[in-house]
Coordinates of N, CA, C and O in Angstrom, one line a residue:
I1 N 41.3 -92.7 45.4 CA 40.0 -92.3 45.9 C 39.0 -93.3 45.3 O 39.0 -93.4 44.0
A2 N 38.2 -93.9 46.1 CA 37.1 -94.8 45.6 C 35.9 -94.0 45.0 O 35.5 -93.0 45.6
P3 N 35.3 -94.4 43.9 CA 34.2 -93.7 43.4 C 33.0 -93.9 44.3 O 32.8 -94.9 45.0
I4 N 32.1 -92.9 44.3 CA 30.9 -92.9 45.1 C 29.9 -93.8 44.4 O 29.2 -94.6 45.0
D5 N 29.8 -93.7 43.1 CA 28.9 -94.5 42.3 C 29.5 -94.7 40.9 O 30.3 -93.8 40.5
V6 N 29.1 -95.7 40.2 CA 29.5 -95.9 38.8 C 28.2 -96.0 38.0 O 27.4 -96.9 38.3
L7 N 28.1 -95.2 37.0 CA 26.9 -95.2 36.1 C 27.3 -95.8 34.8 O 28.2 -95.3 34.1
E8 N 26.6 -96.9 34.4 CA 26.9 -97.6 33.2 C 26.2 -96.9 32.1 O 25.0 -96.5 32.2
G9 N 26.8 -96.8 30.9 CA 26.1 -96.3 29.7 C 27.0 -95.8 28.6 O 26.8 -96.1 27.5
H10 N 27.9 -94.9 29.0 CA 28.8 -94.4 27.9 C 29.8 -95.4 27.5 O 30.3 -96.2 28.3
R11 N 30.2 -95.3 26.2 CA 31.2 -96.3 25.7 C 32.6 -95.6 25.5 O 33.5 -96.2 25.0
S12 N 32.7 -94.4 26.0 CA 34.0 -93.6 25.9 C 34.1 -92.7 27.0 O 33.2 -92.6 27.9
N13 N 35.1 -91.8 27.0 CA 35.4 -90.9 28.1 C 34.2 -89.9 28.3 O 33.8 -89.3 27.3
V14 N 33.8 -89.6 29.5 CA 32.9 -88.5 29.7 C 33.6 -87.2 29.7 O 34.6 -87.1 30.4
I15 N 33.2 -86.3 28.9 CA 33.9 -85.0 28.7 C 33.2 -83.9 29.5 O 33.9 -82.8 29.7
A16 N 32.0 -84.0 29.9 CA 31.3 -83.0 30.6 C 30.1 -83.6 31.4 O 29.5 -84.6 30.9
C17 N 29.8 -82.9 32.5 CA 28.6 -83.3 33.2 C 28.2 -82.2 34.1 O 28.9 -81.3 34.4
G18 N 26.9 -82.2 34.6 CA 26.4 -81.1 35.4 C 25.1 -81.5 36.0 O 24.4 -82.4 35.5
F19 N 24.7 -80.8 37.1 CA 23.5 -81.0 37.7 C 22.5 -79.9 37.3 O 22.8 -78.8 37.0
D20 N 21.2 -80.3 37.3 CA 20.1 -79.3 37.1 C 20.1 -78.4 38.3 O 19.9 -78.8 39.4
P21 N 20.2 -77.1 38.1 CA 20.2 -76.1 39.2 C 18.9 -76.0 40.0 O 18.8 -75.6 41.1
N22 N 17.8 -76.5 39.3 CA 16.5 -76.4 39.9 C 16.0 -77.7 40.5 O 15.0 -77.7 41.2
D23 N 16.7 -78.8 40.2 CA 16.3 -80.1 40.8 C 17.5 -81.0 40.9 O 18.0 -81.6 39.9
S24 N 18.0 -81.2 42.1 CA 19.2 -82.0 42.3 C 19.1 -83.5 42.0 O 20.1 -84.2 42.0
N25 N 17.9 -83.9 41.7 CA 17.7 -85.3 41.3 C 18.0 -85.6 39.8 O 18.0 -86.7 39.4
W26 N 18.3 -84.5 39.1 CA 18.6 -84.7 37.7 C 20.0 -84.2 37.4 O 20.5 -83.2 38.0
F27 N 20.7 -84.9 36.6 CA 22.0 -84.4 36.0 C 22.2 -85.0 34.6 O 21.5 -85.8 34.2
W28 N 23.2 -84.5 34.0 CA 23.5 -84.8 32.6 C 24.9 -85.2 32.4 O 25.8 -84.8 33.2
S29 N 25.2 -85.9 31.4 CA 26.6 -86.3 31.0 C 26.7 -86.3 29.5 O 25.8 -86.7 28.8
A30 N 27.9 -86.0 29.0 CA 28.2 -86.0 27.6 C 29.6 -86.7 27.4 O 30.5 -86.6 28.2
S31 N 29.6 -87.5 26.4 CA 30.8 -88.4 26.2 C 31.4 -88.3 24.8 O 30.7 -87.9 23.9
E32 N 32.6 -88.7 24.7 CA 33.3 -88.8 23.4 C 32.6 -89.8 22.5 O 32.9 -89.8 21.3
D33 N 31.8 -90.6 23.0 CA 31.0 -91.6 22.2 C 29.9 -90.9 21.4 O 29.2 -91.6 20.6
G34 N 29.8 -89.6 21.6 CA 28.8 -88.9 20.8 C 27.4 -88.9 21.5 O 26.4 -88.5 20.8
I35 N 27.3 -89.3 22.7 CA 26.0 -89.5 23.4 C 25.9 -88.5 24.5 O 26.8 -88.3 25.3
F36 N 24.8 -87.8 24.6 CA 24.4 -86.9 25.7 C 23.3 -87.7 26.5 O 22.3 -88.1 25.9
R37 N 23.5 -87.8 27.8 CA 22.5 -88.5 28.6 C 21.9 -87.7 29.7 O 22.7 -86.9 30.4
E38 N 20.6 -87.8 30.0 CA 20.0 -87.2 31.2 C 19.8 -88.4 32.2 O 19.3 -89.4 31.8
W39 N 20.2 -88.1 33.4 CA 20.0 -89.1 34.5 C 19.1 -88.6 35.5 O 19.1 -87.4 35.9
H40 N 18.3 -89.5 36.1 CA 17.4 -89.1 37.2 C 17.6 -90.0 38.4 O 17.7 -91.2 38.2
Y41 N 17.7 -89.4 39.6 CA 17.8 -90.2 40.8 C 16.5 -90.8 41.2 O 15.5 -90.1 41.4
E42 N 16.4 -92.1 41.3 CA 15.2 -92.8 41.7 C 15.3 -93.1 43.2 O 16.1 -94.0 43.6
E43 N 14.5 -92.4 44.0 CA 14.5 -92.6 45.4 C 14.1 -94.0 45.8 O 14.6 -94.6 46.8
A44 N 13.2 -94.7 45.0 CA 12.8 -96.0 45.4 C 13.9 -97.0 45.3 O 14.0 -97.9 46.1
T45 N 14.8 -96.8 44.3 CA 15.9 -97.8 44.2 C 17.2 -97.2 44.7 O 18.2 -97.9 44.7
T46 N 17.2 -95.9 45.0 CA 18.4 -95.2 45.5 C 19.5 -95.3 44.4 O 20.7 -95.4 44.7
E47 N 19.1 -95.2 43.1 CA 20.1 -95.2 42.0 C 19.7 -94.2 41.0 O 18.6 -93.8 40.9
Y48 N 20.8 -93.8 40.2 CA 20.5 -92.9 39.1 C 20.2 -93.8 37.9 O 20.8 -94.9 37.7
E49 N 19.2 -93.4 37.1 CA 18.8 -94.2 35.9 C 18.8 -93.2 34.7 O 18.4 -92.1 34.9
C50 N 19.3 -93.7 33.6 CA 19.2 -92.8 32.4 C 17.8 -92.7 31.9 O 17.1 -93.7 31.7
S51 N 17.3 -91.4 31.8 CA 16.0 -91.2 31.4 C 15.8 -90.8 29.9 O 14.8 -91.1 29.3
R52 N 16.9 -90.2 29.3 CA 16.9 -89.9 27.9 C 18.3 -89.8 27.4 O 19.2 -89.5 28.2
E53 N 18.4 -90.1 26.1 CA 19.8 -89.9 25.5 C 19.6 -89.3 24.1 O 18.6 -89.6 23.5
F54 N 20.6 -88.6 23.7 CA 20.6 -87.9 22.4 C 21.9 -88.3 21.8 O 23.0 -88.3 22.4
A55 N 21.9 -88.5 20.5 CA 23.2 -88.7 19.7 C 23.6 -87.5 19.0 O 22.7 -86.8 18.5
A56 N 24.9 -87.2 19.0 CA 25.4 -86.1 18.2 C 25.2 -86.3 16.7 O 25.3 -87.5 16.3
I57 N 25.1 -85.3 16.0 CA 25.0 -85.4 14.5 C 26.4 -85.7 14.0 O 27.3 -85.0 14.3
S58 N 26.5 -86.7 13.1 CA 27.8 -87.0 12.5 C 28.2 -86.0 11.4 O 27.3 -85.5 10.8
G59 N 29.4 -85.9 11.2 CA 29.9 -85.0 10.1 C 31.1 -84.2 10.5 O 31.4 -84.1 11.7
G60 N 31.8 -83.8 9.5 CA 33.0 -83.0 9.8 C 34.1 -83.8 10.3 O 34.1 -85.0 10.3
S61 N 35.1 -83.2 10.9 CA 36.3 -83.9 11.4 C 36.0 -84.5 12.7 O 36.8 -85.4 13.2
N62 N 34.9 -84.2 13.4 CA 34.7 -84.8 14.7 C 34.0 -86.1 14.6 O 33.9 -86.8 15.6
S63 N 33.4 -86.5 13.5 CA 32.8 -87.8 13.3 C 31.8 -88.2 14.4 O 31.7 -89.3 14.8
G64 N 31.0 -87.2 14.8 CA 29.9 -87.5 15.7 C 30.3 -87.4 17.2 O 29.4 -87.4 18.0
G65 N 31.6 -87.2 17.5 CA 31.9 -87.1 18.9 C 31.6 -85.7 19.4 O 31.6 -84.7 18.7
L66 N 31.2 -85.6 20.7 CA 30.9 -84.3 21.3 C 32.1 -83.6 21.7 O 33.1 -84.2 22.2
T67 N 32.1 -82.3 21.6 CA 33.2 -81.4 22.1 C 32.7 -80.5 23.2 O 33.5 -80.0 24.0
A68 N 31.4 -80.3 23.3 CA 30.8 -79.5 24.3 C 29.3 -79.8 24.5 O 28.7 -80.3 23.5
A69 N 28.8 -79.6 25.6 CA 27.4 -79.8 25.9 C 26.8 -78.8 26.9 O 27.6 -78.4 27.8
V70 N 25.6 -78.4 26.7 CA 25.0 -77.5 27.6 C 23.6 -78.0 27.9 O 22.8 -78.4 27.1
M71 N 23.2 -77.9 29.2 CA 21.8 -78.2 29.6 C 21.0 -76.9 29.7 O 21.4 -76.0 30.5
L72 N 19.9 -76.9 29.0 CA 19.1 -75.7 29.1 C 17.9 -76.0 30.1 O 17.6 -77.1 30.4
P73 N 17.3 -74.9 30.6 CA 16.2 -75.1 31.5 C 15.1 -76.1 31.0 O 15.0 -76.2 29.8
A74 N 14.3 -76.6 31.8 CA 13.2 -77.6 31.5 C 13.7 -78.8 30.8 O 13.1 -79.4 30.0
H75 N 15.0 -79.2 31.1 CA 15.6 -80.5 30.6 C 15.6 -80.5 29.1 O 15.4 -81.6 28.5
R76 N 15.9 -79.4 28.5 CA 16.2 -79.4 27.0 C 17.7 -79.3 26.8 O 18.4 -78.6 27.5
A77 N 18.1 -80.1 25.8 CA 19.6 -80.2 25.6 C 20.0 -79.5 24.4 O 19.3 -79.5 23.4
L78 N 21.1 -78.9 24.4 CA 21.8 -78.3 23.2 C 23.1 -78.9 23.1 O 23.9 -78.9 24.0
L79 N 23.4 -79.6 22.0 CA 24.7 -80.2 21.7 C 25.5 -79.3 20.8 O 24.9 -78.9 19.8
V80 N 26.7 -79.1 21.1 CA 27.6 -78.3 20.2 C 28.8 -79.1 19.8 O 29.4 -79.8 20.7

């Protein structure tokens, strides 16, 4: 199966992603690289662009890698 689109940015496997239920132009992704990204669809360029990114806090046995991610309303992120 050919991908519909490839978004550059994460340096490791994406472990979770989801769309904003209130605005389909926004979605988020979380990766084993410890980064959570918010993406926005730009109609002018017909591409998704990363609008914000957050790094997981390092420590413990996980060494900063994400194990779960949740998108809260109003584009606020909670990293677990």
